[in-house]
Coordinates of C-alpha atoms in Angstrom, one line a residue:
M1 CA 81.4 39.2 23.8
S2 CA 82.3 39.3 20.2
G3 CA 85.9 40.1 19.4
I4 CA 87.2 39.6 23.0
P5 CA 89.7 36.7 23.2
S6 CA 88.3 33.7 25.1
A7 CA 91.2 33.9 27.5
W8 CA 90.1 37.3 28.7
Q9 CA 86.5 36.1 29.0
Q10 CA 87.6 33.3 31.2
A11 CA 89.7 35.7 33.2
A12 CA 86.7 37.9 33.8
D13 CA 84.6 34.9 34.9
C14 CA 87.4 33.7 37.2
L15 CA 87.9 37.1 38.9
A16 CA 84.2 37.7 39.4
E17 CA 83.9 34.2 41.0
A18 CA 86.9 35.0 43.2
G19 CA 85.2 38.0 44.7
C20 CA 86.5 40.9 42.6
E21 CA 84.0 43.5 41.5
T22 CA 85.9 46.3 39.9
V23 CA 88.6 46.5 37.2
F24 CA 90.5 49.7 36.5
G25 CA 92.5 50.3 33.4
L26 CA 93.1 51.9 30.0
P27 CA 91.7 50.4 26.8
T28 CA 94.3 48.4 24.9
D29 CA 94.9 48.3 21.2
E30 CA 92.9 45.1 21.0
P31 CA 90.0 44.1 23.3
G32 CA 91.4 42.8 26.6
L33 CA 90.5 42.2 30.2
L34 CA 89.0 45.7 30.6
D35 CA 86.6 44.9 27.7
A36 CA 85.8 41.5 29.1
A37 CA 85.0 43.1 32.5
D38 CA 82.8 45.7 30.8
A39 CA 80.8 43.0 29.2
H40 CA 80.6 40.9 32.4
P41 CA 77.4 41.1 34.5
K42 CA 79.2 40.9 37.8
L43 CA 82.1 43.2 37.1
R44 CA 82.4 47.0 36.8
A45 CA 85.0 48.3 34.3
V46 CA 86.4 51.8 35.0
G47 CA 88.3 53.4 32.1
V48 CA 91.0 55.8 33.3
R49 CA 93.2 58.5 31.6
G50 CA 96.5 57.4 33.1
H51 CA 98.0 54.1 34.4
R52 CA 99.3 55.7 37.6
A53 CA 95.9 57.4 38.1
G54 CA 94.2 54.0 37.6
A55 CA 96.5 52.4 40.2
C56 CA 95.7 55.2 42.7
M57 CA 92.0 54.7 42.1
A58 CA 92.5 50.9 42.7
I59 CA 94.2 51.8 46.0
G60 CA 91.4 54.0 47.2
H61 CA 88.8 51.5 46.3
A62 CA 90.6 48.6 47.9
V63 CA 91.3 50.4 51.1
V64 CA 87.7 51.4 51.5
T65 CA 86.1 48.1 50.6
S66 CA 88.8 45.8 52.0
R67 CA 88.1 43.7 48.9
P68 CA 90.6 42.8 46.1
V69 CA 90.6 45.2 43.2
V70 CA 91.9 44.5 39.7
L71 CA 94.2 46.7 37.7
A72 CA 94.5 45.8 34.0
L73 CA 97.8 46.9 32.4
G74 CA 99.6 46.3 29.2
A75 CA 103.2 45.3 28.7
G76 CA 106.0 47.8 28.9
P77 CA 105.2 51.5 29.4
P78 CA 101.8 51.0 30.9
F79 CA 103.3 48.7 33.6
G80 CA 106.1 51.2 34.2
D81 CA 103.7 54.1 34.4
A82 CA 101.8 52.4 37.3
V83 CA 104.9 51.5 39.3
T84 CA 105.0 54.6 41.5
A85 CA 101.4 54.0 42.6
L86 CA 101.9 50.3 43.0
I87 CA 104.8 51.0 45.4
E88 CA 102.4 53.1 47.4
A89 CA 99.8 50.3 47.2
D90 CA 102.4 47.9 48.8
S91 CA 103.1 50.5 51.5
V92 CA 99.4 50.8 52.5
C93 CA 98.8 47.0 52.1
A94 CA 96.0 47.5 49.6
P95 CA 94.8 44.2 48.1
I96 CA 95.3 44.8 44.4
V97 CA 95.6 42.2 41.6
V98 CA 97.6 43.5 38.6
V99 CA 96.9 41.6 35.4
T100 CA 99.4 42.5 32.8
T101 CA 100.4 41.2 29.4
R102 CA 103.8 40.1 28.0
I103 CA 105.1 40.4 24.5
P104 CA 105.4 37.3 22.3
A105 CA 108.2 35.0 23.3
D106 CA 110.2 35.4 20.1
G107 CA 110.7 39.1 20.9
L108 CA 112.1 38.6 24.5
G109 CA 115.6 39.9 24.8
R110 CA 115.8 40.6 21.0
G111 CA 114.6 44.2 20.9
G112 CA 110.9 43.2 20.9
F113 CA 108.5 46.1 20.9
Q114 CA 107.8 47.3 24.5
D115 CA 109.9 44.4 26.0
V116 CA 110.5 45.3 29.6
D117 CA 111.6 43.0 32.5
Q118 CA 108.3 43.6 34.4
A119 CA 109.2 41.0 37.0
A120 CA 112.3 43.0 37.9
L121 CA 110.3 46.2 38.2
A122 CA 107.7 44.4 40.4
T123 CA 110.3 43.4 43.0
A124 CA 109.8 46.9 44.5
F125 CA 106.2 46.2 45.4
T126 CA 105.4 42.5 45.4
S127 CA 106.7 39.0 46.1
T128 CA 103.9 37.3 44.2
Y129 CA 104.6 37.5 40.5
L130 CA 102.9 34.7 38.5
R131 CA 103.6 34.0 34.9
V132 CA 100.9 32.4 32.7
Q133 CA 102.6 30.7 29.7
D134 CA 99.5 28.8 28.5
A135 CA 95.8 29.2 29.0
G136 CA 95.6 26.1 31.1
T137 CA 97.1 27.8 34.2
L138 CA 95.2 31.1 33.9
T139 CA 92.4 30.4 36.3
W140 CA 94.9 29.0 38.9
A141 CA 97.1 32.0 38.6
L142 CA 94.3 34.5 39.0
R143 CA 92.7 32.8 42.1
R144 CA 96.2 32.4 43.6
A145 CA 96.8 36.1 43.0
V146 CA 93.6 37.1 44.7
H147 CA 94.4 34.8 47.7
M148 CA 97.9 36.3 48.1
S149 CA 96.6 39.9 47.8
L150 CA 94.2 39.3 50.7
N151 CA 96.1 37.0 53.1
G152 CA 99.1 37.3 55.2
R153 CA 100.3 40.9 54.7
P154 CA 97.7 42.2 52.1
G155 CA 99.2 43.9 49.1
V156 CA 99.8 43.7 45.4
S157 CA 99.9 40.5 43.4
V158 CA 100.8 40.4 39.7
V159 CA 99.7 38.0 37.0
E160 CA 101.7 38.3 33.7
V161 CA 99.8 36.7 30.8
A162 CA 101.9 35.8 27.8
Q163 CA 100.7 36.7 24.4
E164 CA 100.7 33.1 23.4
A165 CA 98.3 32.2 26.2
I166 CA 95.9 35.0 25.1
E167 CA 95.8 33.7 21.6
A168 CA 95.4 30.0 22.5
A169 CA 92.0 28.4 22.5
V170 CA 90.6 27.8 26.0
P171 CA 87.6 25.8 27.2
A172 CA 84.4 27.9 26.9
V173 CA 83.0 26.4 30.1
V174 CA 84.9 26.0 33.3
P175 CA 84.3 22.6 34.9
A176 CA 81.7 22.7 37.7
D177 CA 84.1 21.2 40.2
G178 CA 87.0 23.5 39.2
P179 CA 88.5 26.2 41.5
A180 CA 85.8 28.7 40.7
A181 CA 83.3 26.4 42.4
N182 CA 84.9 27.4 45.7
G183 CA 83.3 30.8 45.4
P184 CA 84.9 34.1 46.5
V185 CA 88.4 33.9 48.0
R186 CA 88.2 34.4 51.7
R187 CA 90.4 36.5 54.0
L188 CA 91.8 33.9 56.5
R189 CA 91.8 34.8 60.1
S190 CA 93.8 33.2 62.9
V191 CA 94.6 33.8 66.6
P192 CA 97.7 33.0 68.6
E193 CA 97.7 29.9 70.9
E194 CA 96.4 30.3 74.4
P195 CA 99.8 30.2 76.2
E196 CA 101.0 33.1 74.0
L197 CA 97.9 35.1 74.8
R198 CA 98.2 34.5 78.5
R199 CA 101.9 35.4 78.5
A200 CA 101.1 38.7 76.7
A201 CA 98.3 39.4 79.1
R202 CA 100.7 39.1 82.0
L203 CA 103.1 41.5 80.4
L204 CA 100.3 44.0 79.7
A205 CA 99.0 43.7 83.2
A206 CA 102.3 44.8 84.6
A207 CA 102.1 48.2 82.8
E208 CA 102.0 51.4 84.9
R209 CA 101.5 53.7 81.9
P210 CA 100.0 51.6 79.1
L211 CA 99.3 52.8 75.5
L212 CA 97.3 51.1 72.7
L213 CA 98.6 51.9 69.2
L214 CA 96.4 51.1 66.2
G215 CA 97.8 50.9 62.7
G216 CA 96.3 50.4 59.3
G217 CA 96.1 46.7 59.9
A218 CA 93.7 47.3 62.8
R219 CA 91.5 49.4 60.6
A220 CA 91.5 46.8 57.8
A221 CA 90.6 44.1 60.3
A222 CA 87.6 46.3 61.6
A223 CA 89.2 46.0 65.1
G224 CA 87.7 49.3 66.4
P225 CA 85.1 47.9 68.9
A226 CA 87.5 45.2 70.1
A227 CA 90.2 47.8 70.5
L228 CA 88.1 50.1 72.6
A229 CA 86.9 47.2 74.8
L230 CA 90.5 46.3 75.5
A231 CA 91.6 49.9 76.1
E232 CA 88.8 50.3 78.7
R233 CA 89.7 47.0 80.4
W234 CA 93.4 47.8 80.4
G235 CA 93.0 51.4 81.3
A236 CA 95.0 52.6 78.4
P237 CA 94.8 55.7 76.1
V238 CA 94.5 55.0 72.4
M239 CA 96.7 56.5 69.7
T240 CA 96.9 55.7 66.0
T241 CA 99.3 55.9 63.1
A242 CA 98.1 57.9 60.1
A243 CA 96.8 54.8 58.4
G244 CA 95.1 53.7 61.6
R245 CA 92.8 56.7 61.9
G246 CA 89.2 55.9 61.6
T247 CA 89.6 52.5 63.4
V248 CA 88.1 54.1 66.5
P249 CA 86.0 57.4 66.7
E250 CA 88.3 60.2 67.7
N251 CA 85.6 61.8 69.9
H252 CA 86.0 58.9 72.3
P253 CA 87.6 60.2 75.6
M254 CA 90.4 57.7 75.5
V255 CA 91.5 58.5 71.9
C256 CA 94.4 60.9 71.8
G257 CA 95.1 61.4 68.1
S258 CA 98.1 60.1 66.2
V259 CA 101.7 59.4 67.1
G260 CA 105.1 60.5 65.7
L261 CA 105.1 63.3 63.2
Y262 CA 101.3 63.7 63.6
A263 CA 101.2 63.9 67.4
T264 CA 99.5 67.2 68.4
P265 CA 101.1 69.0 71.4
P266 CA 100.9 68.2 74.2
L267 CA 99.8 64.7 73.2
D268 CA 103.3 63.8 72.2
S269 CA 103.9 63.5 76.0
V270 CA 101.4 60.6 76.0
Q271 CA 103.4 58.5 73.5
C272 CA 106.7 59.4 75.2
G273 CA 105.3 58.8 78.7
A274 CA 104.1 55.2 78.1
D275 CA 106.1 52.3 79.5
T276 CA 104.1 49.6 77.7
V277 CA 102.8 49.7 74.2
L278 CA 100.4 47.3 72.6
A279 CA 100.7 47.9 68.8
V280 CA 98.0 46.4 66.6
G281 CA 98.5 46.2 62.8
S282 CA 101.4 48.5 62.6
R283 CA 105.0 48.1 61.5
I284 CA 105.7 51.3 63.4
E285 CA 107.3 53.0 60.4
E286 CA 109.5 56.1 60.5
T287 CA 106.8 58.7 60.6
A288 CA 105.3 56.9 63.6
R289 CA 108.6 56.8 65.4
M290 CA 109.5 60.5 64.8
G291 CA 109.9 62.3 68.1
W292 CA 109.1 59.2 70.1
D293 CA 112.5 59.1 71.8
T294 CA 111.4 56.6 74.5
L295 CA 110.1 53.9 72.0
E296 CA 113.2 51.8 72.1
S297 CA 113.0 51.4 75.9
V298 CA 109.3 50.6 76.2
R299 CA 107.8 47.2 76.8
L300 CA 106.4 46.4 73.3
V301 CA 103.7 43.8 72.5
Q302 CA 102.7 43.5 68.9
I303 CA 99.7 41.9 67.2
D304 CA 100.0 41.5 63.4
C305 CA 99.1 39.0 60.7
D306 CA 102.5 39.4 59.1
P307 CA 105.6 37.8 60.8
A308 CA 107.8 40.4 59.1
A309 CA 106.1 43.2 61.0
F310 CA 107.6 42.1 64.4
G311 CA 110.6 44.3 65.1
G312 CA 110.6 45.7 61.6
G313 CA 110.3 49.3 62.6
A314 CA 111.0 49.4 66.3
A315 CA 112.8 47.2 68.8
E316 CA 112.0 43.5 69.0
P317 CA 108.7 43.0 70.9
V318 CA 108.7 41.2 74.2
A319 CA 105.7 39.4 72.8
A320 CA 104.8 38.8 69.2
L321 CA 101.2 37.7 68.6
L322 CA 100.7 36.4 65.1
G323 CA 97.0 36.7 64.2
D324 CA 94.1 38.8 63.0
G325 CA 93.9 42.1 64.9
E326 CA 90.2 42.0 65.7
A327 CA 90.1 38.3 66.7
T328 CA 93.3 38.5 68.8
L329 CA 92.1 41.6 70.7
A330 CA 88.8 39.9 71.4
R331 CA 90.7 36.8 72.8
L332 CA 93.2 38.9 74.8
T333 CA 90.8 41.3 76.5
P334 CA 89.1 38.8 78.9
L335 CA 92.6 37.7 80.1
L336 CA 93.4 41.1 81.4
P337 CA 92.7 42.1 85.0
E338 CA 90.8 45.3 85.8
P339 CA 93.0 48.4 85.8
S340 CA 95.2 48.8 88.8
P341 CA 95.0 51.8 91.1
E342 CA 98.5 52.8 90.1
R343 CA 97.2 53.8 86.7
T344 CA 94.9 56.5 88.0
D345 CA 97.7 59.1 87.9
W346 CA 98.6 58.1 84.4
L347 CA 95.0 58.4 83.2
R348 CA 94.7 61.8 84.8
T349 CA 97.8 63.0 83.1
V350 CA 96.5 61.7 79.7
A351 CA 93.1 63.4 80.3
R352 CA 94.8 66.7 81.0
A353 CA 96.9 66.5 77.9
R354 CA 93.9 65.6 75.8
R355 CA 91.9 68.5 77.2
T356 CA 94.8 70.9 76.6
A357 CA 95.1 69.8 73.0
W358 CA 91.4 70.2 72.6
L359 CA 91.3 73.7 74.0
S360 CA 94.4 74.7 71.9
W361 CA 93.6 73.2 68.5
S362 CA 89.9 72.4 68.2
A363 CA 87.4 74.8 66.6
D364 CA 86.3 75.8 70.1
G365 CA 89.7 77.0 71.1
D366 CA 91.7 77.8 67.9
R367 CA 91.4 81.6 67.4
A368 CA 94.6 82.1 65.4
G369 CA 92.8 82.7 62.0
S370 CA 94.7 80.0 60.2
P371 CA 93.0 79.4 56.8
A372 CA 94.0 75.7 56.7
R373 CA 92.7 75.0 60.2
T374 CA 89.6 77.1 59.6
A375 CA 88.8 74.9 56.6
L376 CA 89.5 71.7 58.6
H377 CA 87.3 72.8 61.5
A378 CA 84.5 73.5 59.0
L379 CA 84.9 70.1 57.3
A380 CA 84.4 68.4 60.7
E381 CA 81.1 70.3 61.1
L382 CA 79.8 70.1 57.5
F383 CA 81.2 66.7 56.5
P384 CA 81.0 64.5 59.6
D385 CA 80.1 61.5 57.3
A386 CA 82.8 62.0 54.7
T387 CA 85.6 59.8 53.6
T388 CA 88.6 62.2 53.7
V389 CA 91.4 61.3 51.2
H390 CA 94.8 62.8 52.2
D391 CA 97.8 63.7 50.2
N392 CA 101.5 64.6 50.7
G393 CA 101.8 68.3 51.2
M394 CA 103.0 70.7 53.9
N395 CA 99.8 72.5 54.8
D396 CA 97.5 69.5 54.4
I397 CA 99.5 67.8 57.1
W398 CA 97.3 69.8 59.4
S399 CA 94.6 67.3 58.5
Y400 CA 96.5 64.5 60.2
H401 CA 96.5 66.4 63.5
W402 CA 93.7 65.7 65.9
P403 CA 91.6 67.7 66.9
V404 CA 92.3 70.1 64.1
H405 CA 90.7 67.4 61.9
Q406 CA 88.6 64.9 63.8
V407 CA 87.4 61.5 62.4
G408 CA 84.1 60.9 64.1
P409 CA 81.9 57.8 64.3
R410 CA 80.7 58.2 60.7
G411 CA 83.9 59.4 59.2
R412 CA 86.6 57.5 57.3
T413 CA 90.1 58.3 56.1
V414 CA 92.3 57.1 53.2
V415 CA 95.9 58.1 53.4
P416 CA 99.1 57.3 51.5
G417 CA 101.6 55.1 53.1
E418 CA 105.3 55.6 53.9
Q419 CA 105.9 56.5 50.2
T420 CA 103.5 59.5 50.4
M421 CA 103.5 60.0 46.6
L422 CA 102.5 63.5 45.5
G423 CA 99.1 63.5 43.9
F424 CA 97.7 60.5 45.8
G425 CA 94.6 62.3 47.1
A426 CA 93.1 63.4 43.8
G427 CA 94.3 60.2 42.2
A428 CA 92.7 57.9 44.7
A429 CA 89.4 59.9 45.1
P430 CA 87.4 58.4 42.2
G431 CA 88.1 54.9 43.5
V432 CA 87.0 55.9 47.0
A433 CA 83.9 57.7 45.7
L434 CA 82.9 54.5 43.7
A435 CA 82.5 52.8 47.1
A436 CA 81.1 55.8 48.9
E437 CA 77.8 54.3 49.9
G438 CA 76.2 57.7 50.0
R439 CA 79.1 59.4 51.8
P440 CA 80.8 62.5 50.5
T441 CA 84.4 62.1 49.3
V442 CA 86.7 65.0 50.3
V443 CA 90.2 65.4 49.1
V444 CA 92.6 67.5 51.2
C445 CA 95.7 68.4 49.2
G446 CA 98.0 71.2 48.1
D447 CA 98.1 73.0 44.8
G448 CA 101.0 70.8 43.8
G449 CA 99.2 67.7 44.7
V450 CA 96.0 68.5 42.7
E451 CA 98.1 69.4 39.6
T452 CA 99.9 66.0 39.9
G453 CA 96.7 64.1 40.3
L454 CA 94.8 66.0 37.7
D455 CA 94.3 63.2 35.2
A456 CA 92.0 61.4 37.6
L457 CA 89.4 64.1 37.5
P458 CA 87.9 63.3 34.0
T459 CA 87.1 59.8 35.3
A460 CA 85.3 61.2 38.2
A461 CA 83.3 63.5 36.0
E462 CA 82.4 60.8 33.5
L463 CA 81.1 58.6 36.3
G464 CA 79.2 61.4 38.0
L465 CA 81.2 61.1 41.1
G466 CA 80.7 64.1 43.3
I467 CA 84.1 64.9 44.9
V468 CA 85.1 67.9 47.0
L469 CA 88.7 69.1 46.5
V470 CA 90.0 71.3 49.3
V471 CA 93.2 72.8 47.9
F472 CA 95.6 74.6 50.2
D473 CA 97.4 76.9 47.7
N474 CA 100.8 78.1 48.6
Q475 CA 101.7 78.6 45.0
G476 CA 104.1 75.7 44.7
Y477 CA 105.8 73.0 46.8
G478 CA 105.6 73.9 50.5
W479 CA 107.7 71.1 51.9
P480 CA 110.9 71.7 50.0
R481 CA 110.4 75.5 50.3
L482 CA 110.2 75.2 54.1
L483 CA 113.2 73.0 54.4
R484 CA 115.3 75.1 52.0
Q485 CA 114.4 78.3 53.9
E486 CA 115.5 76.6 57.1
L487 CA 118.8 75.8 55.4
G488 CA 119.2 79.2 53.9
A489 CA 119.1 77.6 50.5
P490 CA 117.5 79.1 47.3
A491 CA 113.7 78.3 47.2
G492 CA 112.8 79.9 43.9
L493 CA 112.3 76.6 42.1
T494 CA 109.6 75.7 44.6
R495 CA 107.2 78.4 43.4
F496 CA 105.0 77.9 40.3
A497 CA 105.6 80.6 37.8
R498 CA 102.7 79.3 35.6
P499 CA 100.3 77.2 37.7
L500 CA 98.0 74.9 35.8
P501 CA 94.5 76.2 35.3
V502 CA 93.0 73.5 37.5
D503 CA 89.9 75.6 38.3
D504 CA 89.2 75.9 34.6
V505 CA 89.6 72.2 34.1
V506 CA 87.2 71.5 36.9
C507 CA 84.6 73.9 35.5
G508 CA 85.2 72.4 32.0
L509 CA 84.3 69.0 33.4
G510 CA 81.0 70.4 34.6
G511 CA 82.1 71.2 38.1
Q512 CA 82.5 74.4 40.1
A513 CA 85.5 76.1 41.6
E514 CA 85.8 79.1 44.0
S515 CA 88.4 80.8 46.1
P516 CA 87.1 82.4 49.3
D517 CA 88.5 85.9 49.9
G518 CA 89.0 85.4 53.6
V519 CA 88.7 82.8 56.4
D520 CA 85.2 83.9 57.3
E521 CA 84.0 82.9 53.8
I522 CA 85.5 79.4 53.9
P523 CA 82.6 77.6 55.7
A524 CA 80.0 78.9 53.2
A525 CA 82.2 77.9 50.3
L526 CA 82.5 74.4 51.7
R527 CA 78.8 74.2 52.2
R528 CA 78.2 75.1 48.5
A529 CA 80.8 72.5 47.6
R530 CA 78.9 69.8 49.4
E531 CA 75.7 70.7 47.6
A532 CA 77.5 70.5 44.2
A533 CA 79.1 67.2 45.0
A534 CA 75.8 65.8 46.1
S535 CA 74.6 66.3 42.5
G536 CA 77.5 64.4 41.1
R537 CA 79.8 67.3 40.3
I538 CA 83.4 68.0 41.2
A539 CA 83.7 71.0 43.5
L540 CA 87.0 72.7 44.2
V541 CA 87.6 75.1 47.0
R542 CA 91.0 76.8 46.7
I543 CA 92.3 78.3 50.0
R544 CA 95.3 80.5 50.0
V545 CA 97.7 79.6 52.8
P546 CA 100.8 81.4 54.1
D547 CA 104.2 79.8 54.3
D548 CA 104.5 80.3 58.0
D549 CA 101.4 78.3 59.0
V550 CA 103.4 75.2 59.8
P551 CA 101.9 72.1 61.4
P552 CA 103.2 71.4 64.9
G553 CA 104.8 68.1 64.1
I554 CA 106.9 69.6 61.3
R555 CA 107.8 72.6 63.4
R556 CA 108.8 70.4 66.4
L557 CA 110.8 67.9 64.4
F558 CA 112.3 69.8 61.4
L559 CA 112.7 73.4 62.4
A560 CA 115.2 75.1 64.7
G561 CA 113.6 76.0 68.0
G562 CA 110.9 73.4 67.4
Q563 CA 108.1 75.1 69.4
A564 CA 104.8 75.3 67.6
P565 CA 102.4 78.2 68.1
G566 CA 100.0 77.2 70.9
D567 CA 102.3 74.3 71.9
A568 CA 101.6 73.5 75.5
S569 CA 104.2 70.8 75.9

């Protein structure tokens, strides 16, 4: 590793021993951590074209693998460029270790080149900011950062390495009995004490209309089988937050889609009809609460590994169970009695609502000719094993609605969190595809989203990552256009007068792009896209969508009248 400072070589060794496998970043002026990772036999270095794009890729990779991912940054502008995506990483609880540099001490506060108070910027997305002033604390700081990224509430940890520490001589060999000898940093799991579990079980047993709500923490804990076992024992339907999708297969008869903004009529009646909610791995953020007018009056029991989650988004729970989602559900289920006869009417009501939603919104019943929904129905058929990466757009919110888009037993999803940064889908996709394990990676986004995330595509092309981009094109920004039209405000600025030639960029990167002329041609275009992606190429399918094809959650909550076409509620 000639030319690479020994501090960075030691950092690469430490991160590999701690269980990290992938480092994203831009090359720096002088060889740094990315170079050390590239030369390391146990690490994969991924060079990116933008710091924000690299951070998005790190999110996608971390969410899919549930392992810590490293983002290598430089001092000043590189750190600032990544902040938007790191705020998103905090929102989705992605375990990311940011390793950044700091300018020499004699330039701090004196107009030093690229001097920025990075710790102040980082307060928006982390509480773990470790400063390495000398090389002797480097290994400790890195392992500590990995531990903090994985445990408690997973998220972003930052290690700032001073220039003086990089330039200092460090031992070439780490002592055999040093921290690295402990092997990979483990995710610690705990369960509540038995009296707490028994009290919670009594509260749940008293429910007449129970509901099990699964958030992103349940998905990260691989709590799906345990959740279904409890739901069947408790006699409760299952709903998820957007981040919780994929925890359980949505073709299971007790799964009723998502809550809040993404509740599909008439399944919003299920969330609003419940009298007792068991929430697992969810802070019950604003989008989950939207339209859930009865939430403040329900009996709420929460399971979470983070004490701050309890009462953070909704009313204070009657029982707060601090522990791992999967392990706590497994301990709680045997304490529940069999479902009482009083729940029969509730389960029948839920089953009717689920069937009505299926008949109204699935491929079997949806005959409205919506281009977006036609594409999503085709994706369910042609890509049942895909990891779907979502974005923040108006038309692509259809992909959050079950059964318009269904996540089956082989499917996975990656979504932005409460920040919902524009461009997340295309940005995160290469990181997702790196961990694909033979699965297709499909991005569902708008034309604004794909333009914003465009700088991630060269990385995908260079690595031969076959990604399918399903772009719902409304020639601009659909969300602000819709809300401005509702207000009677000017909407001209929401339309692109000169769209970026994204299709040409994709083709220039060795991929393919096509725009089906009508809804009947969409399935064939997606089939061709899958074939292209299987050969390691980017495939873009651009689908023109009208402004009035508004998802039901948006129509119900944001528009006057509120009734969505086909709304049976």
